[in-house]
Tab-separated table of C-alpha atoms in Angstrom:
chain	number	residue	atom	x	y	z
A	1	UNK	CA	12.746	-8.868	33.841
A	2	UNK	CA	14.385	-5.462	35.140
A	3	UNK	CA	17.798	-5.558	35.604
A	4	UNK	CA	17.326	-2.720	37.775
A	5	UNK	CA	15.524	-4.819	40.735
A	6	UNK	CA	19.256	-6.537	41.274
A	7	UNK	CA	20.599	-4.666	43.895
A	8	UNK	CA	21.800	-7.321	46.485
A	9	UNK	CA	24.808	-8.966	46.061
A	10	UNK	CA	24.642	-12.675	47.260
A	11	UNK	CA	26.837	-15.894	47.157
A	12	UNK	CA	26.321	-18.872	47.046
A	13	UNK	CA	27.874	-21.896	48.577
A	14	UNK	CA	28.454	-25.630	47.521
A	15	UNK	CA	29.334	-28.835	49.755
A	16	UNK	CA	32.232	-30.551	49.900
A	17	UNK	CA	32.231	-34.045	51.838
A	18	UNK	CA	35.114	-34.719	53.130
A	19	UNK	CA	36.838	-37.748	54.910
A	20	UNK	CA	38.709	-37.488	57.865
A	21	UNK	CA	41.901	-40.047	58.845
A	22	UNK	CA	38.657	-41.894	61.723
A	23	UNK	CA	36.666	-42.553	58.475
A	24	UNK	CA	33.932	-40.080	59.674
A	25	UNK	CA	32.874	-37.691	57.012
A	26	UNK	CA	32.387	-34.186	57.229
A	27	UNK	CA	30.449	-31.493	55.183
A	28	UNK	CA	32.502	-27.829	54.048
A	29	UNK	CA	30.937	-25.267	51.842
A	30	UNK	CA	33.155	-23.655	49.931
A	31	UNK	CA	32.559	-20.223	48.107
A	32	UNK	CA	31.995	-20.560	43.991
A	33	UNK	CA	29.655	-17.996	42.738
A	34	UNK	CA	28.899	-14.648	43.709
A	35	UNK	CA	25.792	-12.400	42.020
A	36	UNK	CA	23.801	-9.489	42.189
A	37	UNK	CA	19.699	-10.344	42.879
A	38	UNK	CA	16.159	-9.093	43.668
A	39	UNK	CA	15.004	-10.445	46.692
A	40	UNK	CA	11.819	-10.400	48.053
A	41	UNK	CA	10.502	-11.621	51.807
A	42	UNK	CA	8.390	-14.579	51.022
A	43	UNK	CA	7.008	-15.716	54.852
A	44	UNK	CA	7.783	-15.522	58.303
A	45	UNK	CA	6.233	-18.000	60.803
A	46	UNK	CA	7.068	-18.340	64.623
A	47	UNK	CA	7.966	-21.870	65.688
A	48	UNK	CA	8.647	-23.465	69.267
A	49	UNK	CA	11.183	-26.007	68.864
A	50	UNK	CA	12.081	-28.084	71.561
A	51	UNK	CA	11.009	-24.881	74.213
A	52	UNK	CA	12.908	-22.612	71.810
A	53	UNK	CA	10.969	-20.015	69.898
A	54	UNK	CA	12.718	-19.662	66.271
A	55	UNK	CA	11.490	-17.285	63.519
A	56	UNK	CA	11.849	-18.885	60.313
A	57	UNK	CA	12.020	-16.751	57.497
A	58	UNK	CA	11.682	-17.608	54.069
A	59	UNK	CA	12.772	-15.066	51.301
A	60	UNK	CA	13.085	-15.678	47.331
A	61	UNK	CA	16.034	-14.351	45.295
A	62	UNK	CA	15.878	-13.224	41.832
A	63	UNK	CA	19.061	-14.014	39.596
A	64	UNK	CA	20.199	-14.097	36.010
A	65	UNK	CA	19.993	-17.840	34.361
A	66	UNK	CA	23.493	-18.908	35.630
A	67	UNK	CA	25.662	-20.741	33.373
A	68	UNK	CA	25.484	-23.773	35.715
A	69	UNK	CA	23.084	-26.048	37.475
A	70	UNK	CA	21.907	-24.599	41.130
A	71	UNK	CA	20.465	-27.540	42.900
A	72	UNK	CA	18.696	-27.765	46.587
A	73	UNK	CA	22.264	-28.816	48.403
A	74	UNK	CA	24.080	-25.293	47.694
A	75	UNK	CA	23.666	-22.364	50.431
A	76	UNK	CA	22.895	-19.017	49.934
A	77	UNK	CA	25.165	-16.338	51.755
A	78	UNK	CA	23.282	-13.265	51.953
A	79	UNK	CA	23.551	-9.988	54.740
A	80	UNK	CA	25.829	-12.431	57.018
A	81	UNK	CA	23.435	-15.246	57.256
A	82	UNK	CA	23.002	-18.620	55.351
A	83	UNK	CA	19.802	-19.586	53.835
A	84	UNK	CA	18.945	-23.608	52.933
A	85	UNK	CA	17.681	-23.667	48.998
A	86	UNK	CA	14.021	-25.296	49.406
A	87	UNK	CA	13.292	-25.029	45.238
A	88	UNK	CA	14.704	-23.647	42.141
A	89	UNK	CA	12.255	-22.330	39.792
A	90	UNK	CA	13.671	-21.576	35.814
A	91	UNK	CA	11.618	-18.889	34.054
A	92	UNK	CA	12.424	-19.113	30.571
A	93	UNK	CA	10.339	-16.092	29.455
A	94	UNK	CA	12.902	-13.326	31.097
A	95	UNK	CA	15.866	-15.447	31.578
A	96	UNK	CA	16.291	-16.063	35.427
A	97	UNK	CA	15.911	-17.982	37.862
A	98	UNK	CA	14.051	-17.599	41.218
A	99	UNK	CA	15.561	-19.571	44.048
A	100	UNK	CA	12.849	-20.079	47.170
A	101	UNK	CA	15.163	-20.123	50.708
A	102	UNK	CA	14.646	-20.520	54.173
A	103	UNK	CA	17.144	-19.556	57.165
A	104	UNK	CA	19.211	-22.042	58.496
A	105	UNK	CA	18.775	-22.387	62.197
A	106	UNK	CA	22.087	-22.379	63.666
């Protein structure tokens, strides 16, 4: 791997449930890791949903094997927008980890 490919800095974003005094319960991401990565465009596709044209995007990022688990629930903060983790690949051989995304349609 070339540490040199790492230019972006991106964050990423874990969920906290929380209950509220009605009993409903309520989702917050709060901030816990921030790193430098390679990213790379993976796809774009245009979708109609529901008479609305979206353009999903989906985009890989390239980061150093964390010292921690990243699993498909945390968010990726990257450039002002949030991206949903679809899979989290290990590569042993060069020590990172590639994390495949998609942009969350807000």
């Amino acid at each position: 791997m070339q540490a040199g490919r790492m230019q972006q800095i991106i964050t990423l974003w874990e969920p906290k449930t929380t209950r509220t005094a009605s009993g409903a319960e309520s989702t917050v991401y709060t901030f816990f890791y921030e790193c430098r990565a390679a990213v790379a465009y993976k796809s774009m596709d245009r979708v109609n949903e529901n008479g609305d044209i979206f353009y999903s995007r989906g985009i890989t990022f390239e980061i150093r094997t964390p010292f921690f688990d990243i699993d498909e629930r945390v968010q990726v903060h990257w450039h002002c927008k949030k991206y949903r983790i679809i899979s989290v690949e290990p590569r042993f051989d060069n020590q990172s980890v590639v994390i495949y995304t998609e942009l969350i349609n807000e």
